[in-house]
XYZ file of C-alpha atoms in Angstrom:
417
model
C 0.047 -0.045 -0.305
C 2.365 3.103 -0.877
C 1.839 6.506 -2.637
C 4.163 6.653 -5.131
C 6.858 5.192 -7.250
C 9.747 7.047 -8.251
C 12.686 6.308 -10.823
C 15.833 8.162 -10.599
C 18.040 8.840 -13.919
C 17.324 4.965 -14.613
C 18.656 4.708 -18.440
C 21.265 3.844 -20.771
C 24.967 4.483 -19.033
C 26.141 7.552 -19.032
C 29.334 7.909 -21.572
C 32.789 6.527 -20.225
C 36.187 6.080 -21.661
C 38.685 3.928 -20.876
C 42.233 3.989 -19.941
C 43.526 5.763 -22.994
C 40.462 7.755 -22.721
C 38.537 6.398 -25.619
C 35.216 5.930 -25.833
C 33.912 2.515 -24.198
C 30.468 1.852 -26.648
C 27.599 0.197 -24.906
C 27.187 -3.404 -26.042
C 23.891 -3.767 -27.367
C 24.347 -4.586 -31.393
C 23.119 -8.262 -31.020
C 20.032 -7.065 -29.602
C 20.094 -4.037 -31.724
C 19.850 -6.442 -34.543
C 17.749 -9.093 -33.692
C 14.979 -7.204 -31.598
C 14.429 -4.106 -34.276
C 11.225 -4.518 -35.984
C 10.284 -1.015 -36.660
C 13.858 -0.693 -38.307
C 14.946 2.060 -36.330
C 18.121 4.090 -36.084
C 20.148 2.537 -32.984
C 19.474 6.251 -30.934
C 15.680 6.133 -31.668
C 15.743 2.146 -30.787
C 17.428 3.020 -27.820
C 15.015 5.680 -26.710
C 11.653 3.815 -27.606
C 13.155 0.657 -25.299
C 13.411 3.484 -22.540
C 9.718 4.475 -23.573
C 8.304 1.100 -23.788
C 9.908 0.110 -20.470
C 8.251 3.506 -18.607
C 4.538 2.695 -20.220
C 4.196 -0.857 -19.400
C 5.052 0.578 -15.601
C 2.387 3.239 -15.841
C -0.077 0.368 -17.238
C 0.540 -2.124 -14.924
C -0.119 0.428 -11.761
C -2.861 1.802 -13.500
C -4.074 -2.306 -13.479
C -3.288 -2.624 -9.662
C -3.658 0.890 -8.510
C -4.346 3.897 -10.434
C -4.277 6.108 -7.489
C -0.638 5.753 -7.001
C 1.925 8.411 -8.527
C 4.484 7.697 -10.901
C 7.090 10.266 -11.704
C 10.745 9.991 -13.305
C 13.993 12.251 -12.557
C 15.644 12.342 -15.500
C 19.296 14.252 -16.465
C 17.919 18.108 -16.158
C 19.108 19.137 -19.783
C 16.546 17.176 -22.284
C 18.566 18.776 -25.519
C 22.051 20.637 -25.959
C 20.710 24.273 -26.771
C 17.351 24.040 -25.803
C 16.007 26.293 -24.225
C 18.131 28.927 -25.869
C 21.564 29.133 -24.272
C 21.460 25.810 -22.241
C 24.660 23.862 -23.572
C 25.800 20.422 -21.766
C 25.437 16.884 -22.223
C 21.861 15.772 -24.007
C 19.772 13.599 -21.645
C 18.287 12.791 -25.417
C 21.274 12.131 -27.307
C 23.986 10.662 -24.743
C 21.521 8.523 -22.280
C 18.774 8.377 -24.714
C 16.399 9.468 -22.038
C 13.436 11.672 -24.189
C 11.104 12.951 -20.830
C 9.552 15.212 -23.211
C 8.068 11.845 -24.875
C 6.528 10.792 -21.542
C 4.995 14.062 -20.427
C 3.166 13.896 -24.133
C 2.127 10.642 -24.068
C 1.511 10.827 -20.485
C 3.112 7.525 -19.298
C 3.820 9.469 -15.797
C 2.645 11.426 -13.495
C 5.382 13.886 -12.675
C 8.483 14.627 -13.585
C 11.398 15.847 -11.342
C 14.151 16.754 -14.238
C 17.502 16.947 -12.228
C 18.493 20.612 -12.098
C 21.539 20.824 -10.270
C 22.948 24.004 -10.893
C 22.827 27.662 -10.475
C 21.541 31.107 -12.382
C 23.712 31.908 -14.698
C 25.706 30.214 -17.324
C 25.440 27.457 -20.284
C 23.253 25.563 -17.080
C 21.018 28.463 -16.071
C 18.499 27.084 -13.543
C 16.390 30.123 -14.233
C 16.064 29.258 -17.917
C 15.889 25.571 -17.644
C 13.604 25.084 -15.025
C 10.537 27.285 -16.347
C 11.085 25.508 -19.812
C 10.384 21.970 -17.971
C 7.516 23.746 -16.033
C 5.970 25.060 -19.993
C 6.331 21.585 -21.236
C 4.835 19.939 -18.070
C 1.766 22.309 -18.336
C 1.108 21.660 -21.672
C 1.060 18.257 -21.077
C -0.971 18.303 -18.675
C 1.189 16.522 -16.274
C 2.714 18.168 -12.652
C 6.596 19.051 -12.708
C 8.358 19.128 -9.231
C 12.121 20.538 -9.704
C 14.814 18.486 -8.186
C 17.248 20.751 -6.489
C 20.508 20.505 -5.257
C 21.037 21.227 -1.962
C 24.180 18.710 -1.626
C 26.119 21.583 -3.957
C 25.561 24.129 -1.573
C 29.037 23.981 -0.138
C 30.600 24.339 -3.478
C 32.495 27.490 -3.729
C 30.166 29.004 -6.943
C 27.081 28.121 -4.516
C 26.039 30.990 -2.225
C 23.722 30.888 1.061
C 20.824 32.433 -1.253
C 20.847 30.391 -4.259
C 18.521 27.906 -3.427
C 15.882 30.107 -1.509
C 15.923 32.499 -4.726
C 15.424 28.996 -6.969
C 12.493 28.123 -4.682
C 11.307 31.391 -5.061
C 11.266 31.271 -8.619
C 9.701 28.059 -8.506
C 6.592 29.508 -6.694
C 6.102 32.582 -9.277
C 6.405 29.711 -12.393
C 3.295 28.785 -13.569
C 3.316 24.531 -13.711
C 6.068 24.277 -11.237
C 4.601 22.763 -8.075
C 7.267 22.158 -5.324
C 10.673 20.803 -4.940
C 12.810 17.840 -4.381
C 15.473 18.138 -2.640
C 19.201 16.204 -3.614
C 19.907 15.221 -0.566
C 18.297 15.315 2.405
C 21.461 14.357 5.267
C 24.226 16.131 3.194
C 22.585 19.198 2.013
C 19.441 20.061 3.899
C 19.236 18.249 7.842
C 23.277 19.152 7.990
C 22.240 23.043 7.422
C 24.782 24.240 5.037
C 25.142 27.790 4.889
C 22.161 28.156 7.084
C 19.880 26.236 4.408
C 17.771 24.276 6.644
C 17.064 27.236 8.790
C 15.928 29.369 5.735
C 13.150 26.419 5.046
C 11.921 26.395 8.601
C 11.960 29.908 9.622
C 11.235 31.120 6.010
C 10.303 29.171 2.995
C 9.049 25.907 4.791
C 7.467 28.022 7.643
C 3.687 26.600 7.082
C 2.680 23.184 6.547
C 1.135 22.416 2.888
C -1.264 20.073 0.878
C 0.331 18.937 -1.805
C -1.140 19.259 -5.334
C -4.024 17.747 -6.759
C -3.367 15.614 -9.974
C -7.042 16.122 -12.082
C -6.403 13.046 -13.843
C -6.745 10.839 -10.998
C -9.608 10.492 -8.499
C -10.853 13.533 -7.000
C -13.834 12.236 -4.777
C -13.022 14.338 -1.524
C -13.551 12.358 1.900
C -16.825 13.570 4.056
C -16.086 16.461 6.390
C -15.359 15.385 10.232
C -17.992 16.925 12.660
C -18.780 17.516 16.414
C -15.397 20.051 16.886
C -15.722 20.637 20.403
C -12.523 22.496 22.755
C -11.953 21.833 26.233
C -10.279 24.642 27.860
C -7.931 24.053 30.506
C -5.994 26.396 32.449
C -3.410 27.139 30.531
C -3.800 24.807 27.363
C -6.715 23.714 25.574
C -7.488 20.537 23.781
C -9.483 20.702 20.074
C -11.322 17.749 19.437
C -13.366 16.447 16.573
C -15.402 13.104 14.714
C -13.863 11.423 12.051
C -16.692 11.205 9.421
C -18.243 8.614 7.593
C -16.917 6.863 4.412
C -17.098 9.069 1.420
C -18.918 7.602 -1.936
C -15.384 6.659 -3.323
C -15.255 4.136 -0.397
C -12.557 5.865 1.409
C -11.764 7.796 5.011
C -10.355 10.896 5.175
C -6.090 9.349 5.971
C -5.573 12.653 8.004
C -7.110 15.595 9.140
C -6.291 19.578 8.677
C -6.735 21.659 11.512
C -7.046 25.689 10.303
C -6.738 28.483 12.663
C -7.522 32.232 12.130
C -8.055 35.418 14.264
C -10.781 36.781 11.672
C -13.789 35.074 10.334
C -14.409 33.849 7.743
C -11.284 31.602 7.737
C -9.207 31.295 4.517
C -8.846 27.627 3.887
C -6.708 28.760 0.802
C -3.826 30.311 3.040
C -1.433 27.948 4.519
C -0.778 30.442 7.123
C -4.017 29.576 8.926
C -3.016 25.639 8.627
C -2.049 24.818 11.988
C -1.677 21.263 11.731
C -1.742 18.156 9.404
C -1.964 15.087 11.323
C -3.998 11.550 11.142
C -5.317 12.347 15.310
C -8.732 13.564 16.006
C -7.421 15.546 18.570
C -5.014 18.730 18.795
C -3.358 19.977 22.223
C -3.158 23.716 21.669
C -0.686 26.294 23.784
C -0.584 28.937 24.872
C -4.120 30.557 25.180
C -4.584 33.677 22.980
C -3.756 36.930 24.068
C -6.431 39.102 25.975
C -8.769 40.627 23.281
C -7.685 37.679 20.701
C -10.227 35.416 19.477
C -8.891 32.437 17.417
C -11.456 30.433 15.332
C -10.886 26.586 14.630
C -11.746 24.359 11.865
C -10.734 20.746 10.900
C -11.177 19.471 7.050
C -10.121 15.821 5.858
C -8.095 14.725 3.135
C -7.950 11.657 1.613
C -4.345 10.002 0.434
C -4.680 12.240 -2.829
C -5.067 15.219 -1.268
C -8.916 15.787 -2.034
C -10.134 18.004 1.043
C -13.350 17.865 2.510
C -15.647 20.874 3.549
C -15.000 22.336 6.583
C -16.622 20.653 10.108
C -18.341 23.489 12.506
C -16.042 26.628 13.493
C -15.302 27.047 17.168
C -13.649 30.180 19.152
C -11.087 30.523 22.130
C -10.449 33.544 24.118
C -8.303 33.844 27.240
C -11.181 33.481 29.174
C -13.496 30.868 27.638
C -14.786 29.312 23.999
C -17.236 30.948 22.385
C -19.575 30.254 19.607
C -20.370 28.067 16.885
C -20.339 29.404 13.295
C -21.904 27.841 11.139
C -23.380 24.555 11.636
C -21.904 21.248 10.915
C -21.341 20.863 7.591
C -23.538 23.853 6.206
C -22.212 26.383 3.378
C -23.241 29.974 4.544
C -22.739 31.812 0.757
C -22.353 31.065 -3.343
C -18.283 30.438 -4.563
C -17.020 29.631 -7.629
C -13.242 28.251 -7.578
C -10.543 28.984 -9.685
C -10.268 25.336 -11.851
C -7.366 23.383 -11.350
C -5.058 22.976 -12.892
C -4.907 26.198 -14.519
C -3.204 26.000 -17.247
C -4.485 22.577 -18.129
C -4.298 19.801 -21.016
C -6.981 18.446 -21.363
C -9.193 18.017 -18.441
C -9.478 20.548 -15.194
C -11.680 20.640 -12.306
C -14.177 23.343 -11.118
C -15.632 23.388 -7.989
C -18.546 25.498 -6.634
C -20.300 25.867 -3.369
C -24.017 26.269 -2.746
C -25.917 27.434 0.209
C -28.923 25.696 -0.191
C -30.812 23.313 -2.858
C -31.445 25.224 -6.382
C -31.485 24.966 -10.104
C -28.205 24.712 -11.719
C -26.111 25.444 -14.898
C -22.746 24.938 -15.748
C -21.414 26.196 -19.023
C -18.053 26.655 -20.889
C -17.255 29.371 -23.687
C -14.868 30.464 -25.711
C -13.243 33.928 -25.682
C -15.377 35.030 -28.454
C -18.423 34.017 -26.121
C -19.913 31.137 -27.938
C -20.569 28.117 -25.732
C -18.434 25.187 -26.423
C -19.350 22.911 -23.704
C -22.511 22.184 -20.825
C -20.723 20.814 -17.900
C -23.954 20.798 -15.883
C -27.702 21.579 -16.060
C -30.092 20.335 -13.186
C -31.219 20.870 -9.596
C -27.951 20.299 -7.004
C -28.230 20.389 -3.377
C -26.209 22.637 -1.349
C -23.011 22.230 -0.245
C -19.244 21.873 -2.292
C -19.406 20.391 -5.274
C -17.020 19.866 -8.498
C -17.438 19.159 -12.281
C -14.766 18.151 -14.906
C -14.405 19.644 -17.897
C -12.208 17.409 -20.460
C -11.273 19.391 -23.412
C -10.399 17.196 -25.354
C -10.933 18.033 -29.499
C -10.666 22.120 -28.642
C -8.197 24.261 -29.961
C -5.647 25.849 -27.170
C -6.759 29.239 -25.935
C -8.693 31.358 -23.045
C -11.841 29.918 -21.961
C -14.972 30.888 -19.590
C -16.850 29.265 -17.237
C -19.849 30.390 -15.985
C -21.830 29.265 -12.815
C -25.315 30.456 -12.682
C -27.265 29.608 -9.366
C -30.349 31.496 -9.093
C -29.622 35.032 -9.311
C -25.958 34.005 -8.382
C -23.837 34.616 -11.423
C -20.119 34.001 -11.737
C -17.450 33.325 -14.261
C -13.858 32.567 -14.057
C -11.275 32.360 -17.150
C -8.593 29.122 -17.531
C -5.842 28.475 -20.159
C -5.907 25.083 -22.228
C -2.357 25.196 -23.119
C -1.257 21.899 -25.727
């Protein structure tokens, strides 16, 4: 029962030389001559072998457990000269690694190219990472850049290099996280204060992992019965685990939110107190005089689909304050930004309703022409989502529009092929 399968740079061997500095060829001439029914060149045949292996693994995962995520970590340069100004070993030509093919054929869920270089020069992180992100977006897959804290002690790596790379990741569409190599030599040993910068700044708050819209997206049911038991100098926040959701899953973790104001902004990670498996949390210290802490909890499944909120409870220095709103209720209309965005070819549109009523969700092109009706009927109050599959539609900006009674709201989304 695993969450993912990750392959790290496992292709044809990197070029080697003998004692006379002569290139040592890889010995596959016999298999090339015997098993090449397509009549491919040697390079194309080797790349096709790798592509077939990855597709076989992908297909097997989909049969056994399609919720398992499958990702690859190739060399950080696809081809020398791509993007412009990039030089160095070409993964495509030297080790027969065609990472773009896996993205475009969607035989992986995410890619983690080894971008183990600094800003500037022939292997410029500032050029390579955004290029990989754009390719991942256009293929409808995720990018989690591979970064090199093990190199922080190199003379040309300043203390601000990796923090600035993370900041660029967060400002680049399609870059959805970081994968660090290595943990023991580059992170936990805190070279040049890197672990400190994560703990005190860049990774100060917990976060949920990005949702993959092409996998199962049914959220768990909401936790119920949030309570606060105030002690002398602390408080215990507790809640009841939800029933099994429509997909047969329970919440695997709970996200506890705390805010000084209402409504709680569930999209702001600064409001996340903890992500945990337990159904209680020990809060200490209590809020200062004149401050109210408002708490709510949601459930997430193993794919990080998040439930509606529990009831909301408040805590002051002197006691517990009222419930707002009642468990499982929605107080207002809301149309969320689709995710992922940009997308290819499918994206999820979420919306919430305070009561049961007639609802339509339609998609229009940029000229206002209707291209798809996603829902037209009666929908109960609560949180809902619809899938927009844009297969067959051209690249461009589209508008999705929610009409629920007298409430009308629209959003923009971008299809990139």
